[in-house]
Amino acid sequence: MISIKGKYEVHRYVGVPVESDASGQYIVKKDENGEYKFHNWRTGKHTKGKFKQLGQLFLTENNMMVAVVAVYDVKFNHRHEYTPLQRFTTEYVDDQLLKELKKELNV
């Protein structure tokens, strides 16, 4: 019999790295071609904070700030396909930027 003692809920978060500008607004870091750099992360066993809504920011394990653009369920046994994130913050990108990012990602 297999124990599910260590199991936890796993979600995949598609996000894009952001940084704050001089006025404290979050702006998207783009690649050398001016394109958005969407990547996947997941909740881990030790992820701090709670996901509340799209546009929320989280910190990666390398302390990079990322804005969530889309969320998907992940089967527990597929969790290792994605990098775990460190913690969710209580900060969000503004609605206009989120709308632009969702359009770019086609969600």
Short mmCIF file of N, CA and C in Angstrom, two decimals:
data_model
loop_
_atom_site.label_atom_id
_atom_site.label_comp_id
_atom_site.label_asym_id
_atom_site.label_seq_id
_atom_site.Cartn_x
_atom_site.Cartn_y
_atom_site.Cartn_z
N MET A 1 0.83 -1.18 0.00
CA MET A 1 0.00 0.00 0.00
C MET A 1 0.89 1.25 0.00
N ILE A 2 0.55 2.21 -0.88
CA ILE A 2 1.34 3.43 -1.01
C ILE A 2 0.80 4.50 -0.07
N SER A 3 1.70 5.11 0.68
CA SER A 3 1.30 6.17 1.60
C SER A 3 1.23 7.51 0.87
N ILE A 4 0.22 8.33 1.18
CA ILE A 4 0.13 9.67 0.60
C ILE A 4 0.45 10.72 1.66
N LYS A 5 1.16 10.30 2.69
CA LYS A 5 1.49 11.18 3.81
C LYS A 5 2.14 12.49 3.37
N GLY A 6 3.09 12.45 2.45
CA GLY A 6 3.83 13.64 2.04
C GLY A 6 3.22 14.39 0.89
N LYS A 7 2.05 13.98 0.43
CA LYS A 7 1.44 14.63 -0.73
C LYS A 7 0.91 16.02 -0.40
N TYR A 8 0.98 16.91 -1.38
CA TYR A 8 0.45 18.26 -1.23
C TYR A 8 -0.06 18.71 -2.60
N GLU A 9 -0.91 19.73 -2.61
CA GLU A 9 -1.49 20.22 -3.84
C GLU A 9 -0.43 20.97 -4.65
N VAL A 10 -0.37 20.71 -5.96
CA VAL A 10 0.64 21.33 -6.81
C VAL A 10 -0.04 22.06 -7.96
N HIS A 11 0.40 23.30 -8.21
CA HIS A 11 -0.08 24.08 -9.34
C HIS A 11 1.13 24.59 -10.12
N ARG A 12 0.93 24.75 -11.43
CA ARG A 12 1.96 25.33 -12.29
C ARG A 12 1.56 26.78 -12.54
N TYR A 13 2.51 27.68 -12.36
CA TYR A 13 2.29 29.10 -12.56
C TYR A 13 3.13 29.55 -13.74
N VAL A 14 2.46 30.10 -14.76
CA VAL A 14 3.18 30.69 -15.88
C VAL A 14 3.35 32.15 -15.52
N GLY A 15 4.59 32.59 -15.53
CA GLY A 15 4.86 33.95 -15.12
C GLY A 15 5.95 34.58 -15.94
N VAL A 16 6.15 35.87 -15.68
CA VAL A 16 7.16 36.64 -16.38
C VAL A 16 7.92 37.47 -15.35
N PRO A 17 9.25 37.48 -15.42
CA PRO A 17 10.04 38.26 -14.47
C PRO A 17 9.73 39.76 -14.57
N VAL A 18 9.66 40.41 -13.41
CA VAL A 18 9.42 41.85 -13.35
C VAL A 18 10.45 42.50 -12.44
N GLU A 19 10.55 43.81 -12.59
CA GLU A 19 11.38 44.61 -11.69
C GLU A 19 10.65 45.92 -11.48
N SER A 20 10.99 46.63 -10.42
CA SER A 20 10.31 47.90 -10.18
C SER A 20 11.13 49.04 -10.79
N ASP A 21 10.40 50.03 -11.34
CA ASP A 21 11.08 51.19 -11.91
C ASP A 21 11.29 52.24 -10.81
N ALA A 22 11.78 53.41 -11.20
CA ALA A 22 12.10 54.46 -10.23
C ALA A 22 10.89 54.93 -9.44
N SER A 23 9.69 54.81 -10.02
CA SER A 23 8.48 55.26 -9.33
C SER A 23 7.80 54.14 -8.54
N GLY A 24 8.42 52.95 -8.51
CA GLY A 24 7.87 51.84 -7.75
C GLY A 24 6.87 50.98 -8.51
N GLN A 25 6.63 51.30 -9.79
CA GLN A 25 5.74 50.50 -10.62
C GLN A 25 6.50 49.28 -11.14
N TYR A 26 5.79 48.16 -11.28
CA TYR A 26 6.45 46.96 -11.80
C TYR A 26 6.46 46.98 -13.32
N ILE A 27 7.62 46.70 -13.89
CA ILE A 27 7.76 46.60 -15.34
C ILE A 27 8.34 45.23 -15.67
N VAL A 28 8.02 44.75 -16.86
CA VAL A 28 8.44 43.42 -17.29
C VAL A 28 9.86 43.45 -17.82
N LYS A 29 10.65 42.48 -17.39
CA LYS A 29 11.98 42.30 -17.98
C LYS A 29 11.77 41.56 -19.30
N LYS A 30 12.28 42.11 -20.38
CA LYS A 30 12.17 41.45 -21.68
C LYS A 30 13.53 40.93 -22.10
N ASP A 31 13.52 39.99 -23.06
CA ASP A 31 14.79 39.43 -23.53
C ASP A 31 15.46 40.40 -24.50
N GLU A 32 16.60 39.99 -25.04
CA GLU A 32 17.38 40.87 -25.92
C GLU A 32 16.64 41.23 -27.21
N ASN A 33 15.59 40.47 -27.56
CA ASN A 33 14.79 40.77 -28.75
C ASN A 33 13.54 41.57 -28.42
N GLY A 34 13.41 41.99 -27.16
CA GLY A 34 12.23 42.75 -26.76
C GLY A 34 11.00 41.90 -26.52
N GLU A 35 11.20 40.58 -26.37
CA GLU A 35 10.08 39.65 -26.16
C GLU A 35 9.91 39.35 -24.67
N TYR A 36 8.68 39.02 -24.29
CA TYR A 36 8.42 38.59 -22.92
C TYR A 36 9.06 37.23 -22.68
N LYS A 37 9.56 37.01 -21.47
CA LYS A 37 10.21 35.74 -21.12
C LYS A 37 9.31 34.96 -20.17
N PHE A 38 8.32 34.25 -20.73
CA PHE A 38 7.42 33.45 -19.90
C PHE A 38 8.10 32.15 -19.49
N HIS A 39 7.93 31.78 -18.22
CA HIS A 39 8.49 30.54 -17.70
C HIS A 39 7.47 29.88 -16.78
N ASN A 40 7.74 28.63 -16.42
CA ASN A 40 6.87 27.87 -15.53
C ASN A 40 7.54 27.63 -14.19
N TRP A 41 6.75 27.79 -13.13
CA TRP A 41 7.18 27.45 -11.78
C TRP A 41 6.05 26.68 -11.13
N ARG A 42 6.30 26.10 -9.99
CA ARG A 42 5.24 25.36 -9.29
C ARG A 42 5.33 25.62 -7.80
N THR A 43 4.22 25.32 -7.11
CA THR A 43 4.26 25.35 -5.67
C THR A 43 5.06 24.13 -5.21
N GLY A 44 5.76 24.31 -4.13
CA GLY A 44 6.54 23.22 -3.55
C GLY A 44 6.08 22.96 -2.13
N LYS A 45 6.64 21.94 -1.54
CA LYS A 45 6.27 21.58 -0.17
C LYS A 45 6.53 22.73 0.80
N HIS A 46 7.56 23.53 0.52
CA HIS A 46 7.94 24.59 1.45
C HIS A 46 7.59 25.99 0.95
N THR A 47 6.76 26.09 -0.09
CA THR A 47 6.35 27.40 -0.61
C THR A 47 5.58 28.17 0.47
N LYS A 48 5.98 29.40 0.68
CA LYS A 48 5.33 30.26 1.69
C LYS A 48 4.28 31.14 1.01
N GLY A 49 3.28 31.54 1.77
CA GLY A 49 2.23 32.41 1.26
C GLY A 49 1.18 31.65 0.46
N LYS A 50 0.18 32.37 0.01
CA LYS A 50 -0.93 31.76 -0.74
C LYS A 50 -1.15 32.52 -2.04
N PHE A 51 -1.49 31.76 -3.09
CA PHE A 51 -1.86 32.38 -4.35
C PHE A 51 -3.29 32.89 -4.23
N LYS A 52 -3.52 34.15 -4.64
CA LYS A 52 -4.84 34.75 -4.55
C LYS A 52 -5.46 35.04 -5.91
N GLN A 53 -4.68 35.63 -6.83
CA GLN A 53 -5.24 35.95 -8.15
C GLN A 53 -4.12 36.22 -9.15
N LEU A 54 -4.49 36.22 -10.43
CA LEU A 54 -3.53 36.53 -11.49
C LEU A 54 -2.99 37.94 -11.28
N GLY A 55 -1.74 38.11 -11.66
CA GLY A 55 -1.08 39.40 -11.48
C GLY A 55 -0.29 39.46 -10.18
N GLN A 56 -0.52 38.47 -9.31
CA GLN A 56 0.20 38.43 -8.04
C GLN A 56 1.68 38.16 -8.29
N LEU A 57 2.52 38.71 -7.45
CA LEU A 57 3.97 38.50 -7.58
C LEU A 57 4.44 37.42 -6.62
N PHE A 58 5.43 36.65 -7.07
CA PHE A 58 6.09 35.69 -6.18
C PHE A 58 7.58 35.80 -6.37
N LEU A 59 8.30 35.27 -5.40
CA LEU A 59 9.76 35.21 -5.46
C LEU A 59 10.18 33.80 -5.82
N THR A 60 11.14 33.69 -6.73
CA THR A 60 11.69 32.38 -7.07
C THR A 60 12.73 32.02 -6.01
N GLU A 61 13.26 30.82 -6.10
CA GLU A 61 14.30 30.42 -5.15
C GLU A 61 15.59 31.21 -5.34
N ASN A 62 15.71 31.91 -6.49
CA ASN A 62 16.86 32.78 -6.74
C ASN A 62 16.52 34.25 -6.47
N ASN A 63 15.40 34.47 -5.76
CA ASN A 63 14.94 35.81 -5.39
C ASN A 63 14.60 36.71 -6.58
N MET A 64 14.17 36.12 -7.68
CA MET A 64 13.68 36.89 -8.82
C MET A 64 12.18 37.12 -8.60
N MET A 65 11.71 38.34 -8.86
CA MET A 65 10.29 38.68 -8.72
C MET A 65 9.58 38.31 -10.03
N VAL A 66 8.46 37.58 -9.92
CA VAL A 66 7.74 37.09 -11.08
C VAL A 66 6.25 37.40 -10.93
N ALA A 67 5.61 37.84 -12.02
CA ALA A 67 4.16 38.09 -12.04
C ALA A 67 3.45 36.88 -12.63
N VAL A 68 2.42 36.38 -11.95
CA VAL A 68 1.65 35.23 -12.41
C VAL A 68 0.68 35.67 -13.50
N VAL A 69 0.74 34.97 -14.65
CA VAL A 69 -0.13 35.29 -15.78
C VAL A 69 -1.17 34.19 -16.01
N ALA A 70 -0.85 32.95 -15.65
CA ALA A 70 -1.78 31.83 -15.80
C ALA A 70 -1.45 30.76 -14.76
N VAL A 71 -2.47 29.96 -14.40
CA VAL A 71 -2.32 28.91 -13.38
C VAL A 71 -2.96 27.64 -13.91
N TYR A 72 -2.28 26.50 -13.69
CA TYR A 72 -2.78 25.21 -14.13
C TYR A 72 -2.54 24.17 -13.04
N ASP A 73 -3.43 23.18 -12.95
CA ASP A 73 -3.22 22.08 -12.02
C ASP A 73 -2.11 21.18 -12.54
N VAL A 74 -1.38 20.57 -11.62
CA VAL A 74 -0.31 19.62 -11.97
C VAL A 74 -0.53 18.36 -11.15
N LYS A 75 -0.46 17.21 -11.81
CA LYS A 75 -0.53 15.94 -11.07
C LYS A 75 0.71 15.85 -10.18
N PHE A 76 0.50 15.36 -8.98
CA PHE A 76 1.58 15.30 -8.00
C PHE A 76 2.82 14.61 -8.54
N ASN A 77 2.62 13.52 -9.28
CA ASN A 77 3.78 12.77 -9.78
C ASN A 77 4.46 13.46 -10.97
N HIS A 78 3.95 14.60 -11.44
CA HIS A 78 4.58 15.37 -12.52
C HIS A 78 5.23 16.65 -12.00
N ARG A 79 5.24 16.84 -10.68
CA ARG A 79 5.73 18.09 -10.11
C ARG A 79 7.19 18.38 -10.42
N HIS A 80 8.00 17.36 -10.58
CA HIS A 80 9.43 17.59 -10.80
C HIS A 80 9.76 18.11 -12.19
N GLU A 81 8.74 18.26 -13.03
CA GLU A 81 8.95 18.84 -14.36
C GLU A 81 9.09 20.36 -14.28
N TYR A 82 8.77 20.94 -13.11
CA TYR A 82 8.78 22.39 -12.96
C TYR A 82 9.60 22.80 -11.74
N THR A 83 10.18 23.98 -11.80
CA THR A 83 10.98 24.52 -10.70
C THR A 83 10.07 25.06 -9.60
N PRO A 84 10.32 24.72 -8.35
CA PRO A 84 9.49 25.26 -7.27
C PRO A 84 9.75 26.75 -7.04
N LEU A 85 8.69 27.44 -6.62
CA LEU A 85 8.86 28.85 -6.27
C LEU A 85 9.06 28.96 -4.77
N GLN A 86 9.62 30.09 -4.32
CA GLN A 86 9.93 30.25 -2.90
C GLN A 86 8.73 30.74 -2.10
N ARG A 87 8.17 31.91 -2.49
CA ARG A 87 7.04 32.42 -1.71
C ARG A 87 6.23 33.42 -2.51
N PHE A 88 4.95 33.47 -2.21
CA PHE A 88 4.06 34.47 -2.79
C PHE A 88 4.16 35.74 -1.98
N THR A 89 4.06 36.88 -2.65
CA THR A 89 4.04 38.17 -1.96
C THR A 89 2.59 38.66 -1.91
N THR A 90 2.38 39.80 -1.32
CA THR A 90 1.04 40.40 -1.29
C THR A 90 0.97 41.54 -2.31
N GLU A 91 1.91 41.56 -3.24
CA GLU A 91 1.96 42.61 -4.26
C GLU A 91 1.46 42.09 -5.60
N TYR A 92 1.00 43.03 -6.44
CA TYR A 92 0.42 42.70 -7.74
C TYR A 92 0.89 43.70 -8.79
N VAL A 93 0.93 43.25 -10.06
CA VAL A 93 1.15 44.20 -11.15
C VAL A 93 -0.18 44.88 -11.42
N ASP A 94 -0.16 46.03 -12.10
CA ASP A 94 -1.42 46.72 -12.35
C ASP A 94 -2.23 45.99 -13.43
N ASP A 95 -3.52 46.26 -13.45
CA ASP A 95 -4.46 45.55 -14.33
C ASP A 95 -4.11 45.69 -15.81
N GLN A 96 -3.64 46.86 -16.22
CA GLN A 96 -3.31 47.09 -17.63
C GLN A 96 -2.14 46.20 -18.05
N LEU A 97 -1.12 46.09 -17.22
CA LEU A 97 0.02 45.23 -17.53
C LEU A 97 -0.42 43.77 -17.57
N LEU A 98 -1.25 43.35 -16.63
CA LEU A 98 -1.74 41.97 -16.62
C LEU A 98 -2.52 41.67 -17.89
N LYS A 99 -3.36 42.59 -18.32
CA LYS A 99 -4.14 42.41 -19.54
C LYS A 99 -3.22 42.23 -20.76
N GLU A 100 -2.16 43.05 -20.81
CA GLU A 100 -1.18 42.98 -21.89
C GLU A 100 -0.44 41.63 -21.88
N LEU A 101 -0.06 41.17 -20.69
CA LEU A 101 0.65 39.89 -20.56
C LEU A 101 -0.24 38.71 -20.95
N LYS A 102 -1.51 38.73 -20.53
CA LYS A 102 -2.44 37.65 -20.87
C LYS A 102 -2.66 37.60 -22.38
N LYS A 103 -2.73 38.75 -23.01
CA LYS A 103 -2.90 38.82 -24.47
C LYS A 103 -1.68 38.20 -25.16
N GLU A 104 -0.50 38.56 -24.67
CA GLU A 104 0.74 38.03 -25.24
C GLU A 104 0.85 36.51 -25.08
N LEU A 105 0.36 36.00 -23.96
CA LEU A 105 0.40 34.56 -23.68
C LEU A 105 -0.78 33.81 -24.31
N ASN A 106 -1.76 34.55 -24.81
CA ASN A 106 -2.99 33.97 -25.39
C ASN A 106 -3.83 33.23 -24.38
N VAL A 107 -4.04 33.83 -23.20
CA VAL A 107 -4.94 33.23 -22.20
C VAL A 107 -6.11 34.15 -21.93
#
